[in-house]
PDB file of C-alpha atoms in Angstrom:
ATOM      1  CA  UNK A   1       0.052  -0.030   0.006  1.00 69.00           C
ATOM      2  CA  UNK A   2       2.881   2.490   0.879  1.00 70.00           C
ATOM      3  CA  UNK A   3       5.368   1.488  -1.958  1.00 73.00           C
ATOM      4  CA  UNK A   4       7.964   4.160  -3.564  1.00 78.00           C
ATOM      5  CA  UNK A   5       6.812   6.623  -0.576  1.00 78.00           C
ATOM      6  CA  UNK A   6       3.227   6.631  -1.923  1.00 81.00           C
ATOM      7  CA  UNK A   7       0.111   6.458  -0.390  1.00 84.00           C
ATOM      8  CA  UNK A   8      -2.405   3.719  -0.476  1.00 79.00           C
ATOM      9  CA  UNK A   9      -5.018   6.260  -2.833  1.00 77.00           C
ATOM     10  CA  UNK A  10      -1.759   6.759  -4.953  1.00 80.00           C
ATOM     11  CA  UNK A  11      -0.499   3.394  -5.267  1.00 82.00           C
ATOM     12  CA  UNK A  12      -4.011   1.500  -5.546  1.00 86.00           C
ATOM     13  CA  UNK A  13      -6.275   4.243  -7.171  1.00 88.00           C
ATOM     14  CA  UNK A  14      -6.556   6.272 -10.119  1.00 88.00           C
ATOM     15  CA  UNK A  15      -9.216   9.336 -10.835  1.00 90.00           C
ATOM     16  CA  UNK A  16     -12.538   8.675 -12.184  1.00 93.00           C
ATOM     17  CA  UNK A  17     -12.411  10.578 -15.570  1.00 93.00           C
ATOM     18  CA  UNK A  18     -16.270  10.547 -15.048  1.00 94.00           C
ATOM     19  CA  UNK A  19     -16.313  12.165 -11.818  1.00 95.00           C
ATOM     20  CA  UNK A  20     -15.743  15.936 -11.226  1.00 95.00           C
ATOM     21  CA  UNK A  21     -12.943  14.377  -9.516  1.00 93.00           C
ATOM     22  CA  UNK A  22     -11.228  14.804 -12.724  1.00 94.00           C
ATOM     23  CA  UNK A  23     -12.443  18.120 -13.925  1.00 95.00           C
ATOM     24  CA  UNK A  24     -10.556  21.601 -12.747  1.00 94.00           C
ATOM     25  CA  UNK A  25     -12.871  24.537 -12.455  1.00 93.00           C
ATOM     26  CA  UNK A  26     -12.490  27.653 -14.732  1.00 91.00           C
ATOM     27  CA  UNK A  27     -11.196  30.676 -13.030  1.00 86.00           C
ATOM     28  CA  UNK A  28     -13.480  32.520 -10.725  1.00 88.00           C
ATOM     29  CA  UNK A  29     -15.171  29.383  -9.614  1.00 91.00           C
ATOM     30  CA  UNK A  30     -14.128  26.356  -6.968  1.00 92.00           C
ATOM     31  CA  UNK A  31     -14.844  23.514  -6.888  1.00 94.00           C
ATOM     32  CA  UNK A  32     -18.644  22.506  -5.158  1.00 94.00           C
ATOM     33  CA  UNK A  33     -17.187  20.562  -1.710  1.00 94.00           C
ATOM     34  CA  UNK A  34     -17.740  17.009  -1.721  1.00 94.00           C
ATOM     35  CA  UNK A  35     -18.705  17.005  -5.529  1.00 94.00           C
ATOM     36  CA  UNK A  36     -15.783  14.898  -6.155  1.00 93.00           C
ATOM     37  CA  UNK A  37     -17.735  11.425  -6.130  1.00 93.00           C
ATOM     38  CA  UNK A  38     -20.577  13.751  -8.417  1.00 95.00           C
ATOM     39  CA  UNK A  39     -20.819  12.400 -12.272  1.00 95.00           C
ATOM     40  CA  UNK A  40     -19.633  15.028 -14.256  1.00 92.00           C
ATOM     41  CA  UNK A  41     -22.102  14.892 -17.095  1.00 91.00           C
ATOM     42  CA  UNK A  42     -21.676  17.208 -20.176  1.00 91.00           C
ATOM     43  CA  UNK A  43     -21.967  20.877 -17.680  1.00 94.00           C
ATOM     44  CA  UNK A  44     -18.958  20.106 -15.455  1.00 94.00           C
ATOM     45  CA  UNK A  45     -18.919  23.632 -14.714  1.00 93.00           C
ATOM     46  CA  UNK A  46     -22.337  23.496 -14.034  1.00 94.00           C
ATOM     47  CA  UNK A  47     -22.718  19.960 -11.783  1.00 95.00           C
ATOM     48  CA  UNK A  48     -19.195  20.709 -10.301  1.00 96.00           C
ATOM     49  CA  UNK A  49     -18.159  24.065  -9.736  1.00 95.00           C
ATOM     50  CA  UNK A  50     -20.111  27.150  -8.461  1.00 93.00           C
ATOM     51  CA  UNK A  51     -19.112  30.848  -8.169  1.00 92.00           C
ATOM     52  CA  UNK A  52     -15.922  31.840  -6.204  1.00 94.00           C
ATOM     53  CA  UNK A  53     -15.457  34.368  -3.805  1.00 95.00           C
ATOM     54  CA  UNK A  54     -12.515  36.726  -2.977  1.00 95.00           C
ATOM     55  CA  UNK A  55     -12.463  35.239   0.515  1.00 94.00           C
ATOM     56  CA  UNK A  56     -11.741  31.566  -1.538  1.00 93.00           C
ATOM     57  CA  UNK A  57      -8.118  33.681  -3.342  1.00 92.00           C
ATOM     58  CA  UNK A  58      -5.644  32.740  -0.941  1.00 90.00           C
ATOM     59  CA  UNK A  59      -3.417  35.206  -2.131  1.00 93.00           C
ATOM     60  CA  UNK A  60      -2.742  38.041  -4.558  1.00 95.00           C
ATOM     61  CA  UNK A  61      -0.475  37.815  -7.923  1.00 94.00           C
ATOM     62  CA  UNK A  62       3.123  40.162  -6.521  1.00 96.00           C
ATOM     63  CA  UNK A  63       2.739  43.382  -6.481  1.00 96.00           C
ATOM     64  CA  UNK A  64      -0.719  43.285  -5.285  1.00 97.00           C
ATOM     65  CA  UNK A  65      -2.168  43.091  -1.862  1.00 97.00           C
ATOM     66  CA  UNK A  66      -5.890  41.836  -0.921  1.00 95.00           C
ATOM     67  CA  UNK A  67      -8.721  44.357  -0.626  1.00 95.00           C
ATOM     68  CA  UNK A  68     -10.852  44.808   2.310  1.00 94.00           C
ATOM     69  CA  UNK A  69     -14.752  44.263   2.374  1.00 94.00           C
ATOM     70  CA  UNK A  70     -14.915  42.553  -0.732  1.00 95.00           C
ATOM     71  CA  UNK A  71     -14.995  38.792   0.771  1.00 94.00           C
ATOM     72  CA  UNK A  72     -18.230  37.750  -0.430  1.00 94.00           C
ATOM     73  CA  UNK A  73     -18.035  39.624  -3.926  1.00 94.00           C
ATOM     74  CA  UNK A  74     -17.255  36.753  -7.334  1.00 93.00           C
ATOM     75  CA  UNK A  75     -14.015  36.590  -8.186  1.00 92.00           C
ATOM     76  CA  UNK A  76     -14.803  36.449 -11.762  1.00 89.00           C
ATOM     77  CA  UNK A  77     -12.330  35.535 -14.244  1.00 86.00           C
ATOM     78  CA  UNK A  78     -10.112  38.494 -13.375  1.00 89.00           C
ATOM     79  CA  UNK A  79      -9.765  37.633  -9.238  1.00 91.00           C
ATOM     80  CA  UNK A  80      -6.967  40.185  -9.613  1.00 93.00           C
ATOM     81  CA  UNK A  81      -8.742  43.410 -10.449  1.00 93.00           C
ATOM     82  CA  UNK A  82     -12.247  42.358  -8.006  1.00 94.00           C
ATOM     83  CA  UNK A  83      -9.950  41.289  -5.516  1.00 95.00           C
ATOM     84  CA  UNK A  84      -6.905  42.985  -5.312  1.00 97.00           C
ATOM     85  CA  UNK A  85      -5.403  46.927  -5.024  1.00 97.00           C
ATOM     86  CA  UNK A  86      -1.834  47.357  -6.302  1.00 97.00           C
ATOM     87  CA  UNK A  87       0.607  47.931  -3.340  1.00 97.00           C
ATOM     88  CA  UNK A  88       1.673  51.252  -3.837  1.00 96.00           C
ATOM     89  CA  UNK A  89       5.068  50.376  -2.552  1.00 96.00           C
ATOM     90  CA  UNK A  90       5.733  47.663  -5.953  1.00 97.00           C
ATOM     91  CA  UNK A  91       5.410  48.244  -9.432  1.00 97.00           C
ATOM     92  CA  UNK A  92       2.261  47.405 -10.328  1.00 97.00           C
ATOM     93  CA  UNK A  93       0.728  50.736  -9.079  1.00 97.00           C
ATOM     94  CA  UNK A  94       3.606  52.755 -11.695  1.00 97.00           C
ATOM     95  CA  UNK A  95       2.007  53.651 -15.183  1.00 97.00           C
ATOM     96  CA  UNK A  96       4.778  53.829 -17.284  1.00 97.00           C
ATOM     97  CA  UNK A  97       4.971  57.135 -19.416  1.00 96.00           C
ATOM     98  CA  UNK A  98       5.258  57.470 -23.347  1.00 95.00           C
ATOM     99  CA  UNK A  99       7.859  55.311 -25.156  1.00 96.00           C
ATOM    100  CA  UNK A 100       8.210  53.090 -22.041  1.00 97.00           C
ATOM    101  CA  UNK A 101       6.298  49.640 -21.395  1.00 97.00           C
ATOM    102  CA  UNK A 102       6.704  47.923 -18.083  1.00 96.00           C
ATOM    103  CA  UNK A 103       9.086  45.749 -17.626  1.00 96.00           C
ATOM    104  CA  UNK A 104       7.834  41.963 -17.589  1.00 94.00           C
ATOM    105  CA  UNK A 105       7.194  40.163 -14.167  1.00 93.00           C
ATOM    106  CA  UNK A 106       8.543  43.865 -12.689  1.00 95.00           C
ATOM    107  CA  UNK A 107       5.040  44.020 -10.252  1.00 96.00           C
ATOM    108  CA  UNK A 108       6.389  42.814  -7.451  1.00 95.00           C
ATOM    109  CA  UNK A 109       9.606  44.792  -8.048  1.00 96.00           C
ATOM    110  CA  UNK A 110       9.802  47.710  -5.084  1.00 96.00           C
ATOM    111  CA  UNK A 111       9.306  51.367  -6.656  1.00 96.00           C
ATOM    112  CA  UNK A 112      12.567  52.534  -5.008  1.00 90.00           C
ATOM    113  CA  UNK A 113      14.916  49.240  -5.143  1.00 87.00           C
ATOM    114  CA  UNK A 114      18.715  49.462  -5.173  1.00 90.00           C
ATOM    115  CA  UNK A 115      18.691  53.185  -5.195  1.00 91.00           C
ATOM    116  CA  UNK A 116      16.843  53.479  -8.490  1.00 94.00           C
ATOM    117  CA  UNK A 117      13.633  55.925  -9.615  1.00 95.00           C
ATOM    118  CA  UNK A 118       9.779  53.870 -10.624  1.00 96.00           C
ATOM    119  CA  UNK A 119      10.946  54.554 -13.779  1.00 96.00           C
ATOM    120  CA  UNK A 120      14.271  52.853 -13.750  1.00 95.00           C
ATOM    121  CA  UNK A 121      12.516  49.570 -11.986  1.00 96.00           C
ATOM    122  CA  UNK A 122       9.723  49.323 -14.027  1.00 97.00           C
ATOM    123  CA  UNK A 123       9.695  50.480 -17.319  1.00 97.00           C
ATOM    124  CA  UNK A 124      11.734  49.994 -20.232  1.00 97.00           C
ATOM    125  CA  UNK A 125      12.405  52.252 -23.444  1.00 97.00           C
ATOM    126  CA  UNK A 126      10.067  51.022 -26.099  1.00 97.00           C
ATOM    127  CA  UNK A 127      12.193  49.914 -29.035  1.00 97.00           C
ATOM    128  CA  UNK A 128       8.940  50.786 -31.473  1.00 97.00           C
ATOM    129  CA  UNK A 129       9.022  54.355 -30.699  1.00 97.00           C
ATOM    130  CA  UNK A 130      10.668  57.445 -30.669  1.00 97.00           C
ATOM    131  CA  UNK A 131      11.643  57.165 -27.504  1.00 97.00           C
ATOM    132  CA  UNK A 132      14.476  54.504 -28.269  1.00 97.00           C
ATOM    133  CA  UNK A 133      15.709  56.780 -31.734  1.00 97.00           C
ATOM    134  CA  UNK A 134      18.955  58.896 -30.865  1.00 97.00           C
ATOM    135  CA  UNK A 135      19.068  62.154 -33.286  1.00 98.00           C
ATOM    136  CA  UNK A 136      21.950  62.990 -35.101  1.00 97.00           C
ATOM    137  CA  UNK A 137      23.708  66.030 -34.399  1.00 97.00           C
ATOM    138  CA  UNK A 138      21.927  69.311 -35.563  1.00 97.00           C
ATOM    139  CA  UNK A 139      18.621  67.844 -34.680  1.00 98.00           C
ATOM    140  CA  UNK A 140      15.755  67.643 -31.597  1.00 98.00           C
ATOM    141  CA  UNK A 141      13.431  65.279 -30.937  1.00 97.00           C
ATOM    142  CA  UNK A 142      10.039  66.479 -31.483  1.00 97.00           C
ATOM    143  CA  UNK A 143       7.698  67.622 -29.604  1.00 96.00           C
ATOM    144  CA  UNK A 144       5.574  64.601 -27.759  1.00 95.00           C
ATOM    145  CA  UNK A 145       6.932  62.418 -30.110  1.00 96.00           C
ATOM    146  CA  UNK A 146       8.276  59.684 -27.680  1.00 96.00           C
ATOM    147  CA  UNK A 147       5.123  57.794 -27.807  1.00 96.00           C
ATOM    148  CA  UNK A 148       5.216  57.950 -31.896  1.00 97.00           C
ATOM    149  CA  UNK A 149       5.500  54.705 -33.146  1.00 97.00           C
ATOM    150  CA  UNK A 150       9.229  55.771 -35.231  1.00 96.00           C
ATOM    151  CA  UNK A 151       8.478  53.672 -38.537  1.00 96.00           C
ATOM    152  CA  UNK A 152      10.644  52.968 -41.090  1.00 96.00           C
ATOM    153  CA  UNK A 153      12.423  56.346 -41.197  1.00 97.00           C
ATOM    154  CA  UNK A 154      12.717  58.039 -37.551  1.00 97.00           C
ATOM    155  CA  UNK A 155      14.820  60.559 -38.932  1.00 97.00           C
ATOM    156  CA  UNK A 156      12.357  62.440 -40.237  1.00 96.00           C
ATOM    157  CA  UNK A 157       9.531  60.880 -38.125  1.00 97.00           C
ATOM    158  CA  UNK A 158      10.949  61.418 -34.461  1.00 98.00           C
ATOM    159  CA  UNK A 159      13.028  64.530 -34.919  1.00 98.00           C
ATOM    160  CA  UNK A 160      13.430  68.180 -36.881  1.00 98.00           C
ATOM    161  CA  UNK A 161      16.311  70.489 -37.186  1.00 98.00           C
ATOM    162  CA  UNK A 162      17.437  72.424 -34.334  1.00 98.00           C
ATOM    163  CA  UNK A 163      16.876  76.091 -35.486  1.00 97.00           C
ATOM    164  CA  UNK A 164      20.426  77.335 -33.404  1.00 97.00           C
ATOM    165  CA  UNK A 165      22.355  74.936 -35.840  1.00 97.00           C
ATOM    166  CA  UNK A 166      23.014  74.397 -39.307  1.00 97.00           C
ATOM    167  CA  UNK A 167      20.953  71.706 -39.676  1.00 97.00           C
ATOM    168  CA  UNK A 168      18.170  74.100 -39.685  1.00 97.00           C
ATOM    169  CA  UNK A 169      19.741  76.294 -42.649  1.00 97.00           C
ATOM    170  CA  UNK A 170      19.358  76.087 -46.418  1.00 96.00           C
ATOM    171  CA  UNK A 171      22.098  78.420 -48.175  1.00 93.00           C
ATOM    172  CA  UNK A 172      21.672  80.362 -50.934  1.00 90.00           C
ATOM    173  CA  UNK A 173      22.421  79.737 -55.053  1.00 84.00           C
ATOM    174  CA  UNK A 174      25.841  79.552 -55.627  1.00 85.00           C
ATOM    175  CA  UNK A 175      26.606  78.308 -52.122  1.00 90.00           C
ATOM    176  CA  UNK A 176      26.460  75.210 -50.010  1.00 91.00           C
ATOM    177  CA  UNK A 177      26.459  73.931 -46.568  1.00 95.00           C
ATOM    178  CA  UNK A 178      30.038  73.375 -45.330  1.00 94.00           C
ATOM    179  CA  UNK A 179      30.785  69.841 -44.614  1.00 93.00           C
ATOM    180  CA  UNK A 180      29.825  68.244 -41.247  1.00 95.00           C
ATOM    181  CA  UNK A 181      28.162  71.684 -40.515  1.00 96.00           C
ATOM    182  CA  UNK A 182      24.860  70.183 -39.035  1.00 97.00           C
ATOM    183  CA  UNK A 183      25.599  70.996 -35.401  1.00 97.00           C
ATOM    184  CA  UNK A 184      27.448  73.927 -36.007  1.00 97.00           C
ATOM    185  CA  UNK A 185      25.614  76.870 -34.133  1.00 97.00           C
ATOM    186  CA  UNK A 186      24.079  79.727 -36.329  1.00 96.00           C
ATOM    187  CA  UNK A 187      25.665  82.859 -34.551  1.00 95.00           C
ATOM    188  CA  UNK A 188      24.260  86.197 -35.808  1.00 95.00           C
ATOM    189  CA  UNK A 189      25.579  84.987 -39.010  1.00 96.00           C
ATOM    190  CA  UNK A 190      24.057  81.859 -40.482  1.00 96.00           C
ATOM    191  CA  UNK A 191      25.223  82.258 -43.649  1.00 94.00           C
ATOM    192  CA  UNK A 192      28.755  82.731 -42.581  1.00 95.00           C
ATOM    193  CA  UNK A 193      28.499  79.916 -40.102  1.00 97.00           C
ATOM    194  CA  UNK A 194      26.720  77.040 -42.378  1.00 97.00           C
ATOM    195  CA  UNK A 195      27.391  78.276 -46.279  1.00 96.00           C
ATOM    196  CA  UNK A 196      30.172  78.043 -48.663  1.00 93.00           C
ATOM    197  CA  UNK A 197      30.969  79.373 -52.202  1.00 90.00           C
ATOM    198  CA  UNK A 198      30.553  76.716 -54.778  1.00 91.00           C
ATOM    199  CA  UNK A 199      33.646  76.757 -57.512  1.00 92.00           C
ATOM    200  CA  UNK A 200      33.287  76.771 -60.678  1.00 93.00           C
ATOM    201  CA  UNK A 201      34.880  73.776 -60.882  1.00 92.00           C
ATOM    202  CA  UNK A 202      31.485  71.620 -59.011  1.00 89.00           C
ATOM    203  CA  UNK A 203      29.544  73.223 -61.772  1.00 91.00           C
ATOM    204  CA  UNK A 204      28.773  70.886 -65.456  1.00 91.00           C
ATOM    205  CA  UNK A 205      28.520  73.692 -68.216  1.00 91.00           C
ATOM    206  CA  UNK A 206      25.764  73.378 -71.448  1.00 88.00           C
ATOM    207  CA  UNK A 207      26.383  71.079 -74.136  1.00 85.00           C
ATOM    208  CA  UNK A 208      27.822  73.941 -76.768  1.00 87.00           C
ATOM    209  CA  UNK A 209      30.145  75.536 -73.780  1.00 90.00           C
ATOM    210  CA  UNK A 210      33.249  75.085 -72.211  1.00 92.00           C
ATOM    211  CA  UNK A 211      34.915  76.245 -68.932  1.00 92.00           C
ATOM    212  CA  UNK A 212      36.569  79.379 -69.107  1.00 94.00           C
ATOM    213  CA  UNK A 213      40.350  79.579 -68.667  1.00 94.00           C
ATOM    214  CA  UNK A 214      41.398  79.624 -64.802  1.00 94.00           C
ATOM    215  CA  UNK A 215      38.024  79.820 -62.851  1.00 92.00           C
ATOM    216  CA  UNK A 216      38.436  76.477 -61.406  1.00 93.00           C
ATOM    217  CA  UNK A 217      38.571  77.878 -57.951  1.00 92.00           C
ATOM    218  CA  UNK A 218      36.067  80.428 -59.283  1.00 93.00           C
ATOM    219  CA  UNK A 219      33.023  81.252 -57.081  1.00 90.00           C
ATOM    220  CA  UNK A 220      30.210  80.035 -58.960  1.00 88.00           C
ATOM    221  CA  UNK A 221      27.774  82.937 -57.504  1.00 84.00           C
ATOM    222  CA  UNK A 222      24.016  83.010 -58.185  1.00 82.00           C
ATOM    223  CA  UNK A 223      25.066  82.948 -62.115  1.00 85.00           C
ATOM    224  CA  UNK A 224      27.681  79.850 -62.620  1.00 87.00           C
ATOM    225  CA  UNK A 225      27.014  80.366 -66.709  1.00 89.00           C
ATOM    226  CA  UNK A 226      28.276  83.237 -67.225  1.00 89.00           C
ATOM    227  CA  UNK A 227      30.924  83.322 -64.008  1.00 91.00           C
ATOM    228  CA  UNK A 228      32.464  79.739 -65.055  1.00 92.00           C
ATOM    229  CA  UNK A 229      31.527  79.081 -68.859  1.00 93.00           C
ATOM    230  CA  UNK A 230      31.900  80.419 -72.493  1.00 92.00           C
ATOM    231  CA  UNK A 231      30.816  79.254 -75.763  1.00 89.00           C
ATOM    232  CA  UNK A 232      33.155  76.531 -77.349  1.00 89.00           C
ATOM    233  CA  UNK A 233      33.539  77.543 -80.826  1.00 86.00           C
ATOM    234  CA  UNK A 234      34.213  73.207 -81.348  1.00 86.00           C
ATOM    235  CA  UNK A 235      30.868  72.984 -81.065  1.00 83.00           C
ATOM    236  CA  UNK A 236      29.147  75.083 -83.086  1.00 75.00           C
ATOM    237  CA  UNK A 237      27.332  74.121 -86.137  1.00 70.00           C
ATOM    238  CA  UNK A 238      28.931  75.214 -89.838  1.00 70.00           C
ATOM    239  CA  UNK A 239      28.490  77.752 -91.403  1.00 65.00           C
ATOM    240  CA  UNK A 240      25.327  77.127 -93.705  1.00 65.00           C
ATOM    241  CA  UNK A 241      25.607  78.013 -97.534  1.00 65.00           C
ATOM    242  CA  UNK A 242      23.477  80.440 -98.913  1.00 67.00           C
ATOM    243  CA  UNK A 243      21.237  79.197-101.572  1.00 68.00           C
ATOM    244  CA  UNK A 244      21.547  75.697 -99.927  1.00 68.00           C
ATOM    245  CA  UNK A 245      18.868  73.805 -98.179  1.00 70.00           C
ATOM    246  CA  UNK A 246      21.440  74.145 -94.829  1.00 65.00           C
ATOM    247  CA  UNK A 247      20.767  77.315 -95.664  1.00 64.00           C
ATOM    248  CA  UNK A 248      17.216  77.932 -95.636  1.00 65.00           C
ATOM    249  CA  UNK A 249      17.017  75.432 -92.404  1.00 68.00           C
ATOM    250  CA  UNK A 250      19.901  78.090 -90.432  1.00 62.00           C
ATOM    251  CA  UNK A 251      17.388  80.788 -91.465  1.00 65.00           C
ATOM    252  CA  UNK A 252      14.394  79.288 -90.285  1.00 70.00           C
ATOM    253  CA  UNK A 253      16.306  78.182 -86.757  1.00 69.00           C
ATOM    254  CA  UNK A 254      17.786  82.182 -86.571  1.00 65.00           C
ATOM    255  CA  UNK A 255      13.919  83.218 -87.282  1.00 72.00           C
ATOM    256  CA  UNK A 256      12.778  81.276 -84.423  1.00 70.00           C
ATOM    257  CA  UNK A 257      15.682  81.828 -82.331  1.00 65.00           C
ATOM    258  CA  UNK A 258      15.227  85.456 -82.562  1.00 66.00           C
ATOM    259  CA  UNK A 259      11.504  84.849 -81.897  1.00 70.00           C
ATOM    260  CA  UNK A 260      12.106  83.341 -78.885  1.00 67.00           C
ATOM    261  CA  UNK A 261      14.075  85.428 -76.979  1.00 57.00           C
ATOM    262  CA  UNK A 262      11.664  88.605 -77.847  1.00 63.00           C
ATOM    263  CA  UNK A 263       8.981  86.237 -75.733  1.00 68.00           C
ATOM    264  CA  UNK A 264      11.412  86.656 -72.991  1.00 62.00           C
ATOM    265  CA  UNK A 265      12.651  89.741 -73.091  1.00 58.00           C
ATOM    266  CA  UNK A 266       8.931  90.809 -73.163  1.00 65.00           C
ATOM    267  CA  UNK A 267       8.475  88.440 -69.788  1.00 64.00           C
ATOM    268  CA  UNK A 268      11.309  89.557 -67.833  1.00 58.00           C
ATOM    269  CA  UNK A 269      11.744  92.918 -69.413  1.00 56.00           C
ATOM    270  CA  UNK A 270      15.121  93.717 -70.457  1.00 48.00           C
ATOM    271  CA  UNK A 271      16.320  93.819 -74.305  1.00 47.00           C
ATOM    272  CA  UNK A 272      16.158  90.723 -76.066  1.00 45.00           C
ATOM    273  CA  UNK A 273      20.248  90.815 -76.365  1.00 44.00           C
ATOM    274  CA  UNK A 274      20.466  89.956 -73.226  1.00 46.00           C
ATOM    275  CA  UNK A 275      18.313  87.498 -73.077  1.00 44.00           C
ATOM    276  CA  UNK A 276      19.926  83.941 -71.541  1.00 46.00           C
ATOM    277  CA  UNK A 277      23.456  83.467 -73.272  1.00 45.00           C
ATOM    278  CA  UNK A 278      22.485  79.486 -73.227  1.00 46.00           C
ATOM    279  CA  UNK A 279      19.172  80.051 -75.288  1.00 51.00           C
ATOM    280  CA  UNK A 280      21.428  80.843 -78.416  1.00 47.00           C
ATOM    281  CA  UNK A 281      24.080  77.965 -78.243  1.00 47.00           C
ATOM    282  CA  UNK A 282      21.563  75.305 -77.502  1.00 46.00           C
ATOM    283  CA  UNK A 283      19.278  76.092 -80.057  1.00 51.00           C
ATOM    284  CA  UNK A 284      22.524  76.033 -82.333  1.00 49.00           C
ATOM    285  CA  UNK A 285      23.381  72.624 -81.369  1.00 45.00           C
ATOM    286  CA  UNK A 286      19.801  71.639 -81.903  1.00 49.00           C
ATOM    287  CA  UNK A 287      19.913  73.096 -85.127  1.00 47.00           C
ATOM    288  CA  UNK A 288      23.601  71.410 -86.327  1.00 46.00           C
ATOM    289  CA  UNK A 289      21.727  67.658 -84.799  1.00 48.00           C
ATOM    290  CA  UNK A 290      18.863  68.519 -87.099  1.00 49.00           C
ATOM    291  CA  UNK A 291      21.313  69.906 -90.417  1.00 45.00           C
ATOM    292  CA  UNK A 292      23.276  66.275 -89.503  1.00 48.00           C
ATOM    293  CA  UNK A 293      19.941  64.296 -89.881  1.00 47.00           C
ATOM    294  CA  UNK A 294      20.001  63.377 -85.834  1.00 47.00           C
ATOM    295  CA  UNK A 295      16.193  64.396 -85.796  1.00 47.00           C
TER     296      UNK A 295
END
């Protein structure tokens, strides 16, 4: 009967699967006293179980304490919510701020354990939120963005340029942002602090132009074509012979070219001769391609 250190019932008997003794009652209920020998039928929760009260709850979850005055209240399926209160000294009572999550299994941790704050003991940064992203130099976290989903572009979703730094500045035409200047304070002269002149060697002249001699390190200014480029005589179409089809086509192109000059001059209110030096060279190349049978 008592072999292997077990009791006689353990050695000699097994639970009858047709009786309430084999049934485990659901959360918020308890086994009806003396029901082990009752046939559980097809509705064991009704035959074998009854509602449990808070008085039947032997202990609350970690971080919670038993409420007073609720002994006769039904536990329901969530007994902790009905029968227990969060212990004010434990993480169970702490609400984490936006962008952080409650540390798993921290409810039973003391708020002020190990000389840390409640936030440190109870919460961790949410890796899916902006709170986990560090903005680049010259940029600041957007206001109230800690709880925002950072997505695939956290730099734009979570951050914005610091208005006191070069990251917030747009350089004028003919200039460009200085390398690695985003974190530089703009001070009283943003252009001087953040921008530098673009040089002619960084500019690409038009298809019928070439660089002027000796301008590689000259500042482009706002009109880089005029400063850096000149007409390339090697890329101009040949002078047509009068009376030939080529001459007629060239005359038609010249007439169209002048019409464009006058139209632009009227729009810009300037002398037609001064209108956009690039127009002439571009149209000349187009004419040459036409005469060569390229369209």
